[in-house]
Amino acid sequence: MSARTLPLLFLNLGGEMLYILDQRLRAQSIPGEKARKDEWTDVDRKRVMNDIITTMFNKKFMEELFKPQELYSKKALRTVYDRLAHASIMRLNQASMDKLYDLMTMAFKYQVLLCPRPKDILLVTFNHLDTIKDFICDSPGILNQVDETFRQLIETYSCLSAGEFQLIRQTLLIFFQDMHIRVSIFLKDKVQNSNGRFVLPISGPVPWGTEVPGLIRVFNHNGDEVKRTEFTTDGNYVTPQREGSFDLYGDRVLKLGTNMYSVSRPAETHMSGSSKNLASHAKENTVPNILAKEEMDFLARLLGGLEVKKPGGSETGFRLNLFTTDEEEEHAALTRPEELSYKVINIEATQEPGRRAELSRILGQLEVAEPRPASSGKGEDLLALMDGL
């Protein structure tokens, strides 16, 4: 396991989260002069995006995130995304939150699988950050926060060897290996099978610095080439014209990690059979987590840097539905496997003694799963944006 994986995982999943939210908020926005008090406007959308991005790239938060550390459990990391939700006026109920997380994880899993070489995961991350900067192009203060994270990424990862990037990629694939959620966009594009597994292409550009397959060269003990043999391949390979830029600005060349929702497309998620079986047996296979205390200590440090903004005065939170109708959302909440839904956990990490006591108290709650009722109004369902990773 690589101790440098967490920042890449968090930033890429966060980027996918922002893509989805931006698309859904745009789809549900009403012109300001025509909007009722309980309807979204473009001003609301920009405020949500600015609030979440500001919190995501909080300086103290990033400092904790970039410290070398092992990757923590999915439940522990999802708690971080719960906290992020409360940085905005937007609220999701359980079913929409689950759907959002499914879309995030499957999109980034697909990008990791398709990376031509392990180092290109960094280019995927840069693509996410480039698009995030477009969301906040009229907010110089927030842009500086994102640019500072850019610099931290360059400083941290530019000196890593190919072997270290391979270990990062392997760590990410281990994290995603049991996730097989079907996504309509991937199914329609025929890049995902009905069982939730991805179809990997056998054609296209080869990794930068490598040659197109089709030639075997034989060398003698002096290193001199003595024989060449050509062979045919089933794939149609091409050599990339140039390497993507690993600088603060530049052409990334690689398109993985760009916003696939820039053209409005519905994105539905469905659990594959293997995922359902995994969920149904989750309680039977639960093993006490000997790293639970360390995870809680990690979360307390990480969450301590996040400032949660609650609606002030008479202001209420806006509800966002990731489903077509409220009825679909309610049905999804009722049919969601119990083991995949979690309580929102609020962690107060301002004082060390109180923090320890609170962490001990909520330790068992991470395993508790209770479905939440669907919300019927803009400010009634004050649930988290996402039960994170």
Coordinates of C-alpha atoms in Angstrom, one line a residue, residues 223-366:
G223 CA 23.9 -6.0 -26.3
D224 CA 24.0 -6.0 -30.0
E225 CA 20.8 -6.6 -31.9
V226 CA 21.1 -9.9 -33.9
K227 CA 17.5 -10.6 -35.0
R228 CA 14.1 -8.9 -35.7
T229 CA 10.8 -10.7 -35.9
E230 CA 7.5 -8.9 -36.7
F231 CA 4.1 -10.1 -35.7
T232 CA 0.5 -8.9 -36.1
T233 CA -1.7 -7.6 -33.3
D234 CA -5.5 -7.6 -32.9
G235 CA -5.4 -4.0 -31.7
N236 CA -5.0 -0.7 -33.7
Y237 CA -2.2 1.1 -31.7
V238 CA -0.8 4.6 -32.3
T239 CA 2.1 6.5 -30.8
P240 CA 1.1 9.6 -28.8
Q241 CA 2.3 12.8 -30.4
R242 CA 3.5 14.4 -27.1
E243 CA 3.5 13.9 -23.4
G244 CA 0.9 15.7 -21.2
S245 CA 2.0 18.7 -19.2
F246 CA 2.8 18.1 -15.5
D247 CA 3.1 21.9 -14.9
L248 CA 0.7 24.3 -13.3
Y249 CA -0.6 25.2 -16.7
G250 CA -0.4 23.3 -19.9
D251 CA -2.0 20.8 -22.3
R252 CA -2.6 17.6 -20.4
V253 CA -3.2 15.7 -23.7
L254 CA -4.9 12.9 -21.7
K255 CA -8.7 13.4 -21.6
L256 CA -9.4 11.2 -18.6
G257 CA -10.7 13.2 -15.7
T258 CA -12.4 15.9 -17.8
N259 CA -16.1 16.6 -17.3
M260 CA -18.1 14.0 -19.0
Y261 CA -21.3 15.8 -17.8
S262 CA -20.6 18.9 -19.8
V263 CA -23.2 17.7 -22.3
S264 CA -26.4 17.0 -20.4
R265 CA -26.8 13.2 -20.0
P266 CA -28.9 11.3 -17.4
A267 CA -26.8 9.1 -15.2
E268 CA -28.6 6.3 -13.4
T269 CA -26.9 3.8 -11.1
H270 CA -27.9 0.2 -10.5
M271 CA -26.3 -2.4 -8.2
S272 CA -24.9 -5.5 -9.9
G273 CA -25.6 -8.9 -8.5
S274 CA -22.2 -9.3 -7.0
S275 CA -22.5 -6.0 -5.1
K276 CA -25.9 -7.0 -3.8
N277 CA -24.5 -10.3 -2.5
L278 CA -21.6 -8.4 -0.9
A279 CA -24.0 -6.1 0.8
S280 CA -26.3 -8.9 2.1
H281 CA -23.3 -10.7 3.7
A282 CA -21.6 -7.6 5.0
K283 CA -22.7 -8.1 8.6
E284 CA -21.7 -11.8 8.5
N285 CA -18.2 -11.0 7.4
T286 CA -17.6 -8.0 9.7
V287 CA -14.3 -8.3 11.4
P288 CA -13.3 -6.0 14.3
N289 CA -11.2 -3.2 12.8
I290 CA -7.9 -3.0 14.8
L291 CA -7.2 0.3 13.1
A292 CA -10.5 1.9 14.2
K293 CA -8.9 4.2 16.8
E294 CA -6.2 5.3 14.4
E295 CA -8.9 6.0 11.8
M296 CA -10.8 8.2 14.2
D297 CA -7.7 10.1 15.2
F298 CA -7.0 10.7 11.5
L299 CA -10.5 11.9 10.9
A300 CA -10.5 14.2 13.9
R301 CA -7.3 15.8 12.6
L302 CA -8.6 16.0 9.0
L303 CA -12.1 17.3 10.0
G304 CA -10.7 19.8 12.5
G305 CA -9.5 21.9 9.5
L306 CA -13.0 22.1 8.0
E307 CA -15.3 25.0 8.9
V308 CA -18.9 24.0 8.6
K309 CA -21.2 26.7 7.4
K310 CA -24.7 26.4 8.6
P311 CA -27.6 28.5 7.1
G312 CA -27.8 31.7 9.2
G313 CA -31.0 33.3 10.5
S314 CA -34.1 32.4 8.6
E315 CA -32.1 30.9 5.7
T316 CA -32.8 27.3 4.9
G317 CA -30.8 24.7 3.0
F318 CA -31.8 23.8 -0.6
R319 CA -32.6 20.2 -1.3
L320 CA -31.2 18.7 -4.5
N321 CA -32.6 15.5 -6.0
L322 CA -30.4 13.4 -8.2
F323 CA -33.3 11.4 -9.4
T324 CA -35.9 12.4 -12.0
T325 CA -38.8 12.5 -9.5
D326 CA -39.3 12.4 -5.7
E327 CA -41.0 9.1 -6.1
E328 CA -37.9 7.5 -7.7
E329 CA -35.8 8.9 -4.9
E330 CA -38.1 7.5 -2.2
H331 CA -38.2 4.1 -3.9
A332 CA -34.4 4.1 -4.1
A333 CA -34.2 4.9 -0.4
L334 CA -36.5 2.0 0.5
T335 CA -34.8 -0.6 -1.7
R336 CA -31.2 0.4 -0.9
P337 CA -29.4 -2.4 1.0
E338 CA -29.2 -1.5 4.6
E339 CA -25.5 -2.1 4.9
L340 CA -24.8 0.6 2.3
S341 CA -26.5 3.5 4.1
Y342 CA -24.9 5.3 7.0
K343 CA -25.8 7.8 9.7
V344 CA -24.4 11.3 9.5
I345 CA -21.7 11.6 12.2
N346 CA -20.8 15.0 13.5
I347 CA -17.3 15.1 15.0
E348 CA -16.3 18.0 17.2
A349 CA -12.5 18.1 17.0
T350 CA -11.7 21.5 18.6
Q351 CA -10.4 20.2 21.9
E352 CA -8.2 17.1 22.5
P353 CA -10.0 15.5 25.5
G354 CA -13.5 16.1 24.2
R355 CA -12.4 14.8 20.8
R356 CA -11.2 11.5 22.2
A357 CA -14.4 11.0 24.2
E358 CA -16.5 11.8 21.2
L359 CA -14.5 9.5 18.9
S360 CA -14.9 6.6 21.3
R361 CA -18.6 7.2 21.6
I362 CA -19.2 7.2 17.9
L363 CA -16.8 4.4 17.1
G364 CA -19.5 1.8 16.9
Q365 CA -21.9 4.1 15.0
L366 CA -19.7 3.7 11.9

